[in-house]
Coordinates of C-alpha atoms in Angstrom, one line a residue:
M296 CA 0.0 0.1 -0.4
R297 CA 1.5 3.5 -0.8
F298 CA 0.4 5.5 1.9
Q299 CA 1.3 9.3 2.2
P300 CA -1.0 10.7 5.3
E301 CA -2.4 14.2 5.3
S302 CA -2.4 15.0 8.9
R303 CA -3.2 13.7 12.4
R304 CA -4.2 14.9 15.9
T305 CA -2.0 14.3 19.2
A306 CA -3.4 14.3 22.5
Q307 CA -1.8 16.3 25.3
T308 CA -1.7 13.6 28.0
P309 CA -2.4 10.3 26.3
S310 CA -3.3 7.2 28.2
M311 CA -1.1 3.9 27.8
V312 CA -3.2 2.8 24.7
T313 CA -3.0 6.5 23.1
L314 CA 0.1 6.0 23.0
C315 CA 0.8 2.9 21.6
V316 CA -1.5 4.6 18.5
L317 CA 0.4 7.2 18.5
V318 CA 3.7 5.3 18.0
M319 CA 2.0 3.3 15.2
L320 CA 0.6 6.2 13.7
T321 CA 4.1 7.6 13.5
L322 CA 5.1 4.7 11.6
V323 CA 2.4 4.9 9.1
S324 CA 3.3 8.5 8.6
A325 CA 6.6 7.5 7.8
L326 CA 6.2 5.0 5.2
A327 CA 7.7 6.5 2.0
G328 CA 6.0 3.4 -0.2
V329 CA 4.4 0.3 0.8
S330 CA 3.1 -3.1 -1.7
G331 CA 0.0 -4.5 -1.8
D332 CA -3.4 -3.5 -4.1
E333 CA -5.9 -0.4 -3.6
I334 CA -9.7 0.2 -4.3
I335 CA -10.0 1.5 -7.8
G336 CA -13.7 3.2 -8.2
G337 CA -14.7 2.5 -4.5
H338 CA -16.5 4.6 -2.0
E339 CA -16.3 5.8 1.5
V340 CA -18.0 3.3 4.1
S341 CA -19.7 4.5 6.6
K342 CA -17.7 4.5 10.0
H343 CA -16.9 1.3 11.5
S344 CA -19.1 -0.7 9.1
R345 CA -17.1 -3.0 8.6
P346 CA -15.7 -3.8 11.8
Y347 CA -13.7 -7.1 11.0
M348 CA -11.2 -4.8 9.0
A349 CA -7.3 -4.7 9.9
Y350 CA -4.7 -2.4 8.9
L351 CA -1.1 -4.4 9.1
L352 CA 2.3 -2.9 9.4
I353 CA 4.8 -4.6 8.7
G354 CA 8.5 -4.9 9.5
R355 CA 10.8 -5.7 6.9
E356 CA 14.7 -5.7 6.8
R357 CA 15.2 -2.2 5.4
R358 CA 11.6 -0.7 5.4
K359 CA 8.4 -0.4 6.4
T360 CA 5.4 -1.9 4.4
S361 CA 1.8 -2.7 4.9
C362 CA -1.2 -4.7 4.2
G363 CA -5.1 -5.4 4.9
G364 CA -6.2 -8.3 6.9
F365 CA -9.3 -9.1 8.7
L366 CA -10.2 -10.6 12.1
I367 CA -11.6 -14.2 12.0
R368 CA -11.1 -14.9 15.5
D369 CA -10.6 -12.7 18.3
D370 CA -6.7 -13.4 18.5
F371 CA -6.2 -14.2 14.4
I372 CA -5.8 -12.2 11.4
M373 CA -6.0 -13.7 8.1
T374 CA -4.2 -12.2 5.4
A375 CA -2.0 -12.9 2.2
A376 CA 1.3 -15.0 2.8
H377 CA 2.7 -12.5 0.3
C378 CA 2.5 -10.0 3.1
K379 CA 5.0 -11.8 5.3
G380 CA 7.7 -9.4 7.2
L381 CA 9.7 -9.7 10.7
T382 CA 7.5 -8.2 12.4
Y383 CA 3.8 -7.0 12.5
T384 CA 1.5 -4.6 14.4
V385 CA -2.1 -4.9 13.7
L386 CA -4.4 -2.2 13.8
L387 CA -8.2 -2.6 14.2
G388 CA -11.2 -0.6 14.8
A389 CA -9.8 1.9 12.3
H390 CA -11.7 4.6 10.0
N391 CA -9.0 6.9 9.3
I392 CA -5.9 5.4 10.1
V393 CA -4.1 8.3 10.4
E394 CA -6.4 9.7 13.7
D395 CA -6.1 8.6 17.0
E396 CA -9.6 7.3 17.1
A397 CA -11.1 6.3 20.6
T398 CA -12.2 3.0 19.0
Q399 CA -8.7 2.1 17.7
Q400 CA -6.9 -1.3 19.1
V401 CA -3.2 -1.8 18.4
I402 CA -2.0 -4.9 19.2
P403 CA 1.7 -7.1 18.3
V404 CA 1.6 -10.3 16.3
E405 CA 2.8 -13.2 18.1
K406 CA 3.2 -15.7 15.6
A407 CA 2.7 -15.5 11.7
I408 CA 2.0 -18.9 10.0
P409 CA 1.8 -18.5 6.0
H410 CA 0.5 -21.7 4.3
P411 CA 3.6 -24.2 4.2
N412 CA 3.1 -24.5 0.2
Y413 CA 3.1 -20.6 -0.7
T414 CA 5.4 -19.7 -3.6
N415 CA 5.4 -16.1 -4.7
I416 CA 5.5 -17.9 -8.4
N417 CA 2.1 -17.3 -9.7
Y418 CA 1.1 -16.5 -5.8
Q419 CA 0.3 -20.1 -5.3
N420 CA -1.4 -20.9 -1.7
D421 CA -1.2 -17.2 -0.8
I422 CA -3.1 -17.2 2.6
M423 CA -1.4 -16.4 6.2
M424 CA -2.8 -16.6 9.6
L425 CA -1.3 -14.3 12.4
K426 CA -1.8 -15.2 16.1
L427 CA -2.3 -11.6 18.4
Q428 CA -0.5 -11.4 21.3
K429 CA -3.5 -10.7 23.2
K430 CA -7.0 -10.9 22.5
A431 CA -9.0 -8.3 20.5
R432 CA -11.8 -6.8 22.5
L433 CA -14.9 -7.5 20.7
S434 CA -17.3 -4.5 20.1
H435 CA -19.3 -2.5 17.6
E436 CA -16.1 -1.6 16.0
V437 CA -14.1 -4.6 16.5
N438 CA -15.3 -7.7 15.3
L439 CA -14.9 -11.4 13.6
I440 CA -16.1 -11.9 9.9
P441 CA -17.2 -15.8 9.4
L442 CA -15.8 -17.9 7.0
P443 CA -17.4 -20.3 4.5
A444 CA -19.0 -23.2 6.3
D445 CA -18.1 -25.6 3.7
Q446 CA -15.5 -26.2 1.0
S447 CA -18.0 -24.7 -1.5
S448 CA -16.8 -21.8 -3.6
V449 CA -18.7 -18.7 -4.0
G450 CA -20.3 -19.1 -8.0
A451 CA -19.8 -17.2 -10.8
G452 CA -21.5 -13.9 -11.3
A453 CA -21.9 -13.1 -7.2
E454 CA -21.8 -9.9 -6.7
C455 CA -19.4 -9.3 -3.5
C456 CA -17.0 -6.4 -2.0
V457 CA -13.9 -5.5 -1.0
A458 CA -12.6 -2.8 1.0
G459 CA -8.9 -1.1 2.2
W460 CA -7.4 2.2 2.9
G461 CA -5.4 2.1 -0.5
S462 CA -5.2 4.4 -3.6
V463 CA -8.2 5.5 -5.8
N464 CA -6.8 5.4 -9.1
K465 CA -4.3 3.3 -11.2
K466 CA -1.5 5.3 -11.2
G467 CA -1.9 5.6 -7.3
R468 CA -1.3 9.5 -6.9
K469 CA -4.5 9.6 -4.9
L470 CA -4.6 8.0 -1.5
S471 CA -7.7 7.8 1.0
N472 CA -6.8 8.0 4.9
T473 CA -10.3 6.2 5.4
L474 CA -11.9 2.9 4.5
L475 CA -12.9 2.4 0.8
E476 CA -15.3 -0.4 -0.5
V477 CA -16.1 -1.2 -4.1
T478 CA -18.4 -4.4 -5.2
V479 CA -16.8 -6.7 -7.8
T480 CA -18.7 -9.3 -9.9
V481 CA -16.9 -13.0 -9.7
K482 CA -16.1 -14.7 -12.9
S483 CA -16.1 -18.3 -14.1
L484 CA -13.2 -20.6 -14.0
Q485 CA -12.8 -20.6 -17.3
A486 CA -12.9 -16.6 -17.8
C487 CA -10.4 -16.5 -15.4
R488 CA -8.1 -18.9 -17.1
D489 CA -8.6 -16.7 -20.2
H490 CA -7.5 -13.6 -18.5
W491 CA -4.7 -15.6 -16.4
G492 CA -3.8 -18.8 -18.1
E493 CA -3.7 -22.5 -17.3
E494 CA -1.6 -21.7 -14.1
F495 CA -5.4 -20.5 -12.6
N496 CA -6.9 -23.4 -10.7
E497 CA -9.6 -23.7 -8.3
M498 CA -7.4 -22.4 -5.3
K499 CA -8.1 -19.1 -6.5
I500 CA -11.0 -16.9 -7.5
C501 CA -11.2 -13.7 -9.9
A502 CA -13.4 -11.0 -9.9
G503 CA -13.4 -7.1 -10.9
V504 CA -15.2 -5.2 -13.8
P505 CA -13.6 -2.5 -15.8
E506 CA -12.6 0.8 -13.9
R507 CA -13.6 -1.0 -10.3
G508 CA -11.6 -3.4 -8.3
V509 CA -8.3 -3.5 -6.7
C510 CA -4.9 -2.4 -7.4
K511 CA -1.7 -1.4 -5.3
G512 CA -2.4 -1.0 -1.6
D513 CA -4.9 -3.3 0.4
S514 CA -3.4 -7.2 -0.4
G515 CA -4.4 -9.3 2.3
G516 CA -8.3 -7.7 2.8
P517 CA -11.1 -9.9 2.4
L518 CA -13.6 -10.6 -0.7
V519 CA -17.1 -10.6 1.1
C520 CA -20.0 -11.9 -0.2
N521 CA -23.0 -12.2 1.4
G522 CA -21.3 -11.3 4.9
V523 CA -18.9 -14.2 4.4
A524 CA -15.2 -13.8 3.6
H525 CA -14.5 -16.0 0.6
G526 CA -11.4 -14.4 -0.9
V527 CA -8.3 -12.9 0.4
V528 CA -6.7 -10.1 -2.2
S529 CA -3.8 -11.3 -3.9
Y530 CA -2.6 -10.0 -7.1
G531 CA -3.5 -8.1 -10.0
S532 CA -2.7 -7.0 -13.7
K533 CA -0.8 -4.0 -14.8
P534 CA -2.5 -1.5 -15.5
C535 CA -4.7 -2.6 -12.4
E536 CA -8.1 -4.0 -13.8
K537 CA -7.2 -4.9 -17.5
K538 CA -7.8 -8.2 -16.3
P539 CA -10.0 -9.0 -13.2
S540 CA -8.0 -9.2 -9.9
V541 CA -7.0 -12.7 -8.1
Y542 CA -7.9 -13.8 -4.5
T543 CA -7.0 -16.6 -2.8
N544 CA -10.3 -19.0 -2.7
I545 CA -10.4 -19.3 1.1
S546 CA -13.0 -22.7 1.1
A547 CA -10.1 -24.4 -0.6
F548 CA -8.1 -23.8 2.9
I549 CA -10.4 -24.6 5.3
P550 CA -9.3 -27.8 6.8
W551 CA -5.4 -26.1 7.1
I552 CA -7.7 -23.1 8.5
K553 CA -9.2 -25.1 11.1
D554 CA -5.9 -27.3 11.9
I555 CA -4.3 -24.0 12.7
L556 CA -7.2 -22.8 15.2
G557 CA -7.2 -25.9 16.8
K558 CA -3.6 -26.0 17.8
N559 CA -3.4 -22.6 18.8

């Protein structure tokens, strides 16, 4: 996610929680450029109407980066495996990520669990679980999103939505501090293969419409269909939405997800 914050407010006598938020906001403000996917052609959502959304600040050897994610248990975030780093800090309950909102919770990550078969060649198995150091306080502003109940994937033609804090144009020049969302249409397996070749398989979903979808800024965010997280933002085309963007198909990983949650 390329991020250039406009401003932030500072409390004169901050509490310990506020101090943690301000430290994270300072790190966010210092980001010169990061990777991921952005929202194209979207609109701002009502404040805290997507309480499962998470902003991830990721530490790598030479720079900070960020991704999207979503809360699936009070102590677990789901995101993309290509969002891997050395350290992770999660911001929950945020609408504007450069403001010290009272609803925000900043929680470090105890353990990152990328899928063991993840490869950045064609982004196969691009899914990761992050175990939080402490449980999130669930509320109206911070809450869970359900996963598919079984291994059945969302069907072609479904209207789904994807949200994030990324840019609002394909060149990444106009950025959003507030959470944006866009509606996209799920394509058939054959249509996805027509765009992406035979590398595309049932472990992935592709979705998008011209001038609307994801690009650089929010990898790891959820593809939400009828209130259920069915996909994880993975990769797309250059320029953005020249092809339908690709999401990891969560339903294909339900046994692995249940195993990780059961062991942790």
